[in-house]
CSV table of C-alpha atoms in Angstrom, one decimal:
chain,number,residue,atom,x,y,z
R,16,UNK,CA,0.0,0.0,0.0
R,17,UNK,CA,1.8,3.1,-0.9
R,18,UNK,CA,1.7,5.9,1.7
R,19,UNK,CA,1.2,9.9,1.1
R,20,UNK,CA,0.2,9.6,-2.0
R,21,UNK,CA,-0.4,13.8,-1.5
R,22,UNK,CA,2.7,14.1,-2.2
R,23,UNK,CA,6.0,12.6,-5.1
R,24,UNK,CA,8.4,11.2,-4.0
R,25,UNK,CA,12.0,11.2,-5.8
R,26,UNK,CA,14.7,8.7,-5.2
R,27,UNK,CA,18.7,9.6,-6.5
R,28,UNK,CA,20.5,6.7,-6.6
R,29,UNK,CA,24.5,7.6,-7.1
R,30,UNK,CA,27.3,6.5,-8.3
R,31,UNK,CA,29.6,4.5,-6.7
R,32,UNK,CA,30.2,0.9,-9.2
R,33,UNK,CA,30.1,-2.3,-6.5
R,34,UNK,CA,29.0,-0.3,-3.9
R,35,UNK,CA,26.1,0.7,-5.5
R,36,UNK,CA,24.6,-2.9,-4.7
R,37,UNK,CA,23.9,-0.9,-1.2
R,38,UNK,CA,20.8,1.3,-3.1
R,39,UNK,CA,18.9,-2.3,-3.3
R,40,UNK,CA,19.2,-2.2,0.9
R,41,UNK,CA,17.8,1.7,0.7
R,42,UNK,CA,15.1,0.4,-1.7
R,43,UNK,CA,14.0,-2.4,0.9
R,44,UNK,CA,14.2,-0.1,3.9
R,45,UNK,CA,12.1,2.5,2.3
R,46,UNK,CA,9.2,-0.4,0.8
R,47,UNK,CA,9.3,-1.8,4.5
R,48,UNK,CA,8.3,1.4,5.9
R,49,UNK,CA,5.3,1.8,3.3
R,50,UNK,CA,7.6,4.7,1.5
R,51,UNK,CA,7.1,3.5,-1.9
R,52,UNK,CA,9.3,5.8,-4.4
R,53,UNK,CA,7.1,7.2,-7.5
R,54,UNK,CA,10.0,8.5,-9.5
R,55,UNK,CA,13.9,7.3,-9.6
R,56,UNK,CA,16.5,8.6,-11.3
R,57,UNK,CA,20.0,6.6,-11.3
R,58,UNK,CA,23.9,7.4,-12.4
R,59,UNK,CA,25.9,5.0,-13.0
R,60,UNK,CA,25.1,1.7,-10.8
R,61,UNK,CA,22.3,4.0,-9.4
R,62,UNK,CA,20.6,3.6,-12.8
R,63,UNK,CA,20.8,-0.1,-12.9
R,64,UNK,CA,19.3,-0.6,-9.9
R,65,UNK,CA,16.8,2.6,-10.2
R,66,UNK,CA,15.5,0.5,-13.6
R,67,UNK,CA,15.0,-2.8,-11.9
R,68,UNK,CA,13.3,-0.9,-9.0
R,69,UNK,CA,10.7,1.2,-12.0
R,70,UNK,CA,10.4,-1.9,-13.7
R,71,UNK,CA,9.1,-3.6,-10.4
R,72,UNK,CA,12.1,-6.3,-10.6
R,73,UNK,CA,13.8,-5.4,-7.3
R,74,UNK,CA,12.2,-8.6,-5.6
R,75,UNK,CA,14.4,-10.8,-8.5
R,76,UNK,CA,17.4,-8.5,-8.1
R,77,UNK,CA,18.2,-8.6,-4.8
R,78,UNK,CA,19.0,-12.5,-4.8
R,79,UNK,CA,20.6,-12.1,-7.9
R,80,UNK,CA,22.6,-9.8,-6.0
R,81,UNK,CA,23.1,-11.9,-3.0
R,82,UNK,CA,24.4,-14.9,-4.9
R,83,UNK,CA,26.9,-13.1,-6.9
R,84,UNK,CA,30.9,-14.7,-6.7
R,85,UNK,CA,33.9,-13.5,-8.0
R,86,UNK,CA,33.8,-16.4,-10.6
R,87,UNK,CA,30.4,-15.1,-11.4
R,88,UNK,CA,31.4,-11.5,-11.6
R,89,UNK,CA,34.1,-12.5,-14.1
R,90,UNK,CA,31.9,-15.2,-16.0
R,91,UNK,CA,29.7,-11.7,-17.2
R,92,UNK,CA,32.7,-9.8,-18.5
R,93,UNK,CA,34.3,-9.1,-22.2
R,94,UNK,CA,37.2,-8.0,-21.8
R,95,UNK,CA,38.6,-6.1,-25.0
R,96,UNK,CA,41.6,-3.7,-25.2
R,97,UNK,CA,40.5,-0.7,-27.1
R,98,UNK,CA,38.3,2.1,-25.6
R,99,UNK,CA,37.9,0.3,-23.3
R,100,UNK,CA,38.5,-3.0,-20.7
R,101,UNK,CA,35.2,-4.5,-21.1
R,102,UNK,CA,33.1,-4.1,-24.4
R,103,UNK,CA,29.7,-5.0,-21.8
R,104,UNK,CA,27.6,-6.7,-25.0
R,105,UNK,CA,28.2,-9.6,-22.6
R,106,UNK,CA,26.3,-8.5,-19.4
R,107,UNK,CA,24.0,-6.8,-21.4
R,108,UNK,CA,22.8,-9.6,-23.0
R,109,UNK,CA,22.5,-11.2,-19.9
R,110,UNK,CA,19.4,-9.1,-18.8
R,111,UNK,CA,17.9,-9.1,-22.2
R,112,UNK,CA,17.5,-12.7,-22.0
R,113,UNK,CA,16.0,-12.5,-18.0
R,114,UNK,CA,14.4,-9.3,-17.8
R,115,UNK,CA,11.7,-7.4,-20.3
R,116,UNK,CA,12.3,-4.3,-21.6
R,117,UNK,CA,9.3,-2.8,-22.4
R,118,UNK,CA,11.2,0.8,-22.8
R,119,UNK,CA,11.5,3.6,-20.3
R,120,UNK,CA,8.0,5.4,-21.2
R,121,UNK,CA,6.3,2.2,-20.3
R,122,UNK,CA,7.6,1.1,-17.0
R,123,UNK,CA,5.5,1.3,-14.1
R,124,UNK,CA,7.5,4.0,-12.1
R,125,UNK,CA,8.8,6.9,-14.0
R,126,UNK,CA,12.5,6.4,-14.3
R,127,UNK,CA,15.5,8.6,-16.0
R,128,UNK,CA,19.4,8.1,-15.9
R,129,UNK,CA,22.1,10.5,-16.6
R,130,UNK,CA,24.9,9.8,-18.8
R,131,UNK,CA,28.2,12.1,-19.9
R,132,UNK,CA,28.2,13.1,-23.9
R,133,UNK,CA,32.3,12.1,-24.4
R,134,UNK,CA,33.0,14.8,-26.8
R,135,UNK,CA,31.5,17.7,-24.8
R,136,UNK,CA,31.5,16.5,-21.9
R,137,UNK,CA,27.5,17.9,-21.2
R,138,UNK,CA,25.5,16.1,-19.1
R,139,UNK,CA,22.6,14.0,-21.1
R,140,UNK,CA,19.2,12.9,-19.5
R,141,UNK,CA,18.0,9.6,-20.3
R,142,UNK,CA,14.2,9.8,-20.1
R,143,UNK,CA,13.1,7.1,-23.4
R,144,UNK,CA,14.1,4.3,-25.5
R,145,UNK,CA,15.6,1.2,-24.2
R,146,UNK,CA,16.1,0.5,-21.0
R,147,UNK,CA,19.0,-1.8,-20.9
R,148,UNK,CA,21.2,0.8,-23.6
R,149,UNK,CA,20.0,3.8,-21.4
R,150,UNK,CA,21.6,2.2,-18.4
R,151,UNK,CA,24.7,1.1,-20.6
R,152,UNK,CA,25.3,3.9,-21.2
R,153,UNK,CA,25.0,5.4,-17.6
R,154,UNK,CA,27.5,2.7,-16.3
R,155,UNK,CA,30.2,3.2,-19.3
R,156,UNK,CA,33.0,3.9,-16.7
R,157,UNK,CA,35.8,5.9,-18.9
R,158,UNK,CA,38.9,2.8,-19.3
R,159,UNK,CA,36.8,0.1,-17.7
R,160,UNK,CA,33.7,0.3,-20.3
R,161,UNK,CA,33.9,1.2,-23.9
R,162,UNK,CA,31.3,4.2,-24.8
R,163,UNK,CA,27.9,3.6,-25.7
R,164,UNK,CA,26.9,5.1,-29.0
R,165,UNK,CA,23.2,6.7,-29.3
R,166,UNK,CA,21.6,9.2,-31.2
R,167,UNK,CA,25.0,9.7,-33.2
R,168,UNK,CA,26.6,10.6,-29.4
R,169,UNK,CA,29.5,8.8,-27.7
R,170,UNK,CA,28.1,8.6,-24.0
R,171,UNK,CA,29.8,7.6,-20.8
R,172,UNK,CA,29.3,7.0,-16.7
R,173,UNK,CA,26.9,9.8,-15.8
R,174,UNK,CA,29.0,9.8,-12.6
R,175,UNK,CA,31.6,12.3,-13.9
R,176,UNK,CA,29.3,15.2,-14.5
R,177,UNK,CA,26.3,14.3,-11.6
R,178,UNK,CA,27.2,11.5,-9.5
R,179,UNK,CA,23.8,12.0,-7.4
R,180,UNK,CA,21.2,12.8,-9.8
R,181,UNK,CA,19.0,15.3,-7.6
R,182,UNK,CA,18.3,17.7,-10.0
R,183,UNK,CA,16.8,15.4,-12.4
R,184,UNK,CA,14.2,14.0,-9.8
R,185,UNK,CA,13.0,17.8,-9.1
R,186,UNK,CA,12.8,18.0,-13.1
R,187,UNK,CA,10.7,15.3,-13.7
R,188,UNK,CA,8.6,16.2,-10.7
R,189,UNK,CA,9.2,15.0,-7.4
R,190,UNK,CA,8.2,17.2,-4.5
R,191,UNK,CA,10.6,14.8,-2.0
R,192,UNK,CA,14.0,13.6,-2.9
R,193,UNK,CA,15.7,11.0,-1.3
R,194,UNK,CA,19.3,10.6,-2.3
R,195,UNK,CA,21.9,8.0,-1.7
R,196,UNK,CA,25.4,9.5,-1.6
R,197,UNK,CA,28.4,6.7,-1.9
R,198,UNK,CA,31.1,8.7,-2.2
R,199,UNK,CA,30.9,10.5,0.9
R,200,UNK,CA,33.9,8.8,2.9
R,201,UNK,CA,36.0,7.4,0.2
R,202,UNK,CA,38.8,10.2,0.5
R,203,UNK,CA,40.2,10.7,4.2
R,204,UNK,CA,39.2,7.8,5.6
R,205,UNK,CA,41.2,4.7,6.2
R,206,UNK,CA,39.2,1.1,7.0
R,207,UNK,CA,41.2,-2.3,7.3
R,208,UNK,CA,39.3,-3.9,4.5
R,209,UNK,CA,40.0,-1.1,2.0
R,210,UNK,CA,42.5,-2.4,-1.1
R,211,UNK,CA,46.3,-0.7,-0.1
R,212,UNK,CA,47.5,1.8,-2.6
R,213,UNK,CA,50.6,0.2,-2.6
R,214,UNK,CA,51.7,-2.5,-4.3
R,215,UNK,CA,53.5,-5.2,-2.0
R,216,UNK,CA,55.2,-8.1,-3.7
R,217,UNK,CA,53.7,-11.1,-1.1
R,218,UNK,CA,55.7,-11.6,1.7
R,219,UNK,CA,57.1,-7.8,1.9
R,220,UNK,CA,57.2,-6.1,4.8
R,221,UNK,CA,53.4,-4.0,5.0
R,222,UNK,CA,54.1,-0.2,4.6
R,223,UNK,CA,54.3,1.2,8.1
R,224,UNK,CA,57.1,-2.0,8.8
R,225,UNK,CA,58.5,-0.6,5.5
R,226,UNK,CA,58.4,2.7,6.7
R,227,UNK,CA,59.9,2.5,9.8
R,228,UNK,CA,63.0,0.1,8.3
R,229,UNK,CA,63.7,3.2,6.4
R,230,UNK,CA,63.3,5.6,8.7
R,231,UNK,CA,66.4,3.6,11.0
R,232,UNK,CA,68.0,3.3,8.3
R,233,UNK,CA,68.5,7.1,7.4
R,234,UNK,CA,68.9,7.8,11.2
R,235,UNK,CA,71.8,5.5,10.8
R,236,UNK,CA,73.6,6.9,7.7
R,237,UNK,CA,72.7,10.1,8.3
R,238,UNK,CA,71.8,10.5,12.0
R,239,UNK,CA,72.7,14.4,11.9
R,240,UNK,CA,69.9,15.5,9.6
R,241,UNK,CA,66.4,16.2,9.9
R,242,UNK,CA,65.1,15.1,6.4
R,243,UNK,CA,62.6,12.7,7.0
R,244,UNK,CA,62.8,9.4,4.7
R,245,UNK,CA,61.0,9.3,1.4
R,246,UNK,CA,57.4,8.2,1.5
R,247,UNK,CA,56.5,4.8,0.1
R,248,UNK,CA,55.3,5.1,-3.8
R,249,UNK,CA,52.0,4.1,-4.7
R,250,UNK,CA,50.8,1.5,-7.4
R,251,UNK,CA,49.2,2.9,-10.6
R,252,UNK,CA,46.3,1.6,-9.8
R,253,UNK,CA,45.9,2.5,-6.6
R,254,UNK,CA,47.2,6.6,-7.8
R,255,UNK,CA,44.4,6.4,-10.4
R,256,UNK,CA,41.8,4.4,-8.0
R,257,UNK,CA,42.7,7.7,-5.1
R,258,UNK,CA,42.5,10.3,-7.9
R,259,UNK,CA,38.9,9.2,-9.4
R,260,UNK,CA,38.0,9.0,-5.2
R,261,UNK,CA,39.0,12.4,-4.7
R,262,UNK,CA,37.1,13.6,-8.0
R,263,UNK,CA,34.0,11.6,-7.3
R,264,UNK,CA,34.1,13.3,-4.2
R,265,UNK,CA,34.3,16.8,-4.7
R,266,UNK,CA,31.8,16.8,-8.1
R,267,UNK,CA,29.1,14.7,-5.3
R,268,UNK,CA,29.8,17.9,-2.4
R,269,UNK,CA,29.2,20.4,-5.1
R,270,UNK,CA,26.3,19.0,-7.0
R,271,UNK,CA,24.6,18.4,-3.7
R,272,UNK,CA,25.2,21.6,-2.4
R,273,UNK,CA,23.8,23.2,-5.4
R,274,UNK,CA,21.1,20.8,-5.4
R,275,UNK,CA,20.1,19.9,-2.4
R,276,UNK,CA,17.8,16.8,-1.6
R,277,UNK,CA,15.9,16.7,1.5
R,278,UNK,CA,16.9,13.5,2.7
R,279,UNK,CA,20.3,12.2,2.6
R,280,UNK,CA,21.6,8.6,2.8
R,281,UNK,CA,25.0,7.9,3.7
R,282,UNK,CA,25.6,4.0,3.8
R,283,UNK,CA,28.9,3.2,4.8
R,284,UNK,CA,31.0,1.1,2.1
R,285,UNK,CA,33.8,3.1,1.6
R,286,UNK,CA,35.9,-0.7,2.2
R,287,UNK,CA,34.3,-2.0,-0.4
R,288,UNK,CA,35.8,-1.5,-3.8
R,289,UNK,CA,35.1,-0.7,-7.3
R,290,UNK,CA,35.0,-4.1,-8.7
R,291,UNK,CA,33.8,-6.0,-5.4
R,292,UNK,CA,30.3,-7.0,-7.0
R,293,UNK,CA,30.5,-10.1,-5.2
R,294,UNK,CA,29.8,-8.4,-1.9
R,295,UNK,CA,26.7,-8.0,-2.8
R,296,UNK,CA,25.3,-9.0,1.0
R,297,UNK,CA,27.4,-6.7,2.8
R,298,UNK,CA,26.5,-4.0,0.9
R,299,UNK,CA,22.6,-4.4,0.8
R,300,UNK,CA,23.3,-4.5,4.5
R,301,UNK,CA,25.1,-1.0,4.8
R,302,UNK,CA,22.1,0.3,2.9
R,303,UNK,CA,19.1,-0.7,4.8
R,304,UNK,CA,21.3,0.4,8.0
R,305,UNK,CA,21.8,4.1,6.9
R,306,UNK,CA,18.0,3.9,5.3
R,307,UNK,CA,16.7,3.1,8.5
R,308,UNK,CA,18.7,5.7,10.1
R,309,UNK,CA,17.0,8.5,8.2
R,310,UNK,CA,13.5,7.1,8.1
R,311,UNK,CA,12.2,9.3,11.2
R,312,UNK,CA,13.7,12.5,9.4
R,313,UNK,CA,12.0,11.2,5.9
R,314,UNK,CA,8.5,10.5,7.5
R,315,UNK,CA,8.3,13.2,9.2
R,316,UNK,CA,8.4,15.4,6.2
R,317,UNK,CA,5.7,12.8,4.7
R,318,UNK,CA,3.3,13.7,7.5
């Protein structure tokens, strides 16, 4: 039964790649507490999820979710060196074959995604057509995807022009928005799960052990000066994983501030990283936990 119908609600689902599985926990919250969502908009693996939520799917996504392995994760990728890591026709085709796709206009919940135009870097709104090649082209990370090519347009991860797609809710009419923020602790913040940025050949001594070797070490040669020992270098990988953070970041705190929602959810999966998919559970988990958190706040403004 959906509650205050008075009134439209909005859902923003973010950006955020495997965390994102943690919007599927903010949808359940939300449907437990008779909050039933009448328009979502998604970026990135916000408009994955925001699609199966429109298209009344969530119920078939969320075990889907829950089962997911690494072995599983890898079994749906294409890899293909060229514009990109993964050409995605393979994943694609996997929810063509299990879901329908009656096109956006028809689904039961009004639903739009944002995607990034690659040559002009405008942002574009997703609001007909396909579903599946709207949110393929939403989740086209630059380097990891290839570009999805509609309309005569080379379109990319929404993510890098509005990571938390508020504005586009209050477009296409919602008098509440809720939105999910996942980038919110990923720069600043150190957890024990997080991926190092450094890369440590196995059985090397872990980076504070490293540092402090190096540290008595130049106290020994050199036990008159004060310059402090050179700082570890990170991994390429782990220097571009820190700077897309730190980008991810400050685009979500500006967009947000601009654009305000009313509601904010914060789960917490900063430890989680960008290609964990298969911790699906954990992260379902750390959404419903920050969803509940806000419901008081949310109904209140219902009332």
């Amino acid at each position: 039964m959906r509650a205050h119908r008075h009134l439209r609600i909005g859902l923003a689902l973010g950006s955020g790649s495997a965390r994102g599985w943690s919007h599927v926990g903010v949808i359940r919250a939300l449907l437990r507490a008779g909050i039933e969502p009448d328009i979502v908009c998604g970026s990135s693996i916000g408009a994955l999820v925001g699609a199966a939520y429109a298209a009344g799917e969530i119920d078939r996504l969320e075990p889907w979710v829950a089962s997911l392995t690494r072995q599983g994760v890898m079994g749906l990728l294409d890899f293909r060196l060229s514009s990109g890591m993964i050409e995605g026709r393979k994943l694609m085709r996997y929810f063509r074959e299990r879901f329908d796709d009656p096109g956006i206009e028809k689904l039961p919940r009004c639903f739009a995604c944002v995607a990034t135009e690659l040559d002009s870097g405008r942002e574009v709104w997703l609001r007909d057509g396909p579903v599946i090649d709207a949110v393929r082209a939403s989740i086209a990370l630059p380097g990891l995807f290839t570009p999805m090519q509609r309309d005569g347009r080379l379109l990319v991860d929404g993510g890098l022009v509005n990571p938390v797609p508020v504005s586009l809710c209050r477009a296409m009419g919602a008098d509440v928005v809720v939105a999910v923020d996942l980038n919110w602790d990923l720069v600043g913040r150190r957890t024990h799960s997080a991926p190092s940025l450094y890369a440590e050949p196995q059985g090397a001594p872990s980076t504070p052990a490293r540092a402090r070797t190096l540290d008595s070490l130049w106290k020994r040669l050199w036990p008159s000066s004060d310059e402090p020992p050179a700082l570890p270098m990170p991994s390429m990988l782990g220097v571009l994983a820190a700077s897309l953070n730190i980008m991810q970041v400050r685009i979500t705190n500006s967009r947000l501030a601009g654009e305000p929602a009313d509601v904010v959810v914060r789960p917490r999966v900063a430890s989680i990283g960008p290609m964990d998919y298969h911790r699906g559970e954990e992260a379902m988990a750390a959404g419903q936990r920050a969803a509940e958190h806000v419901l008081p706040m949310l109904q209140e403004l219902l009332a």
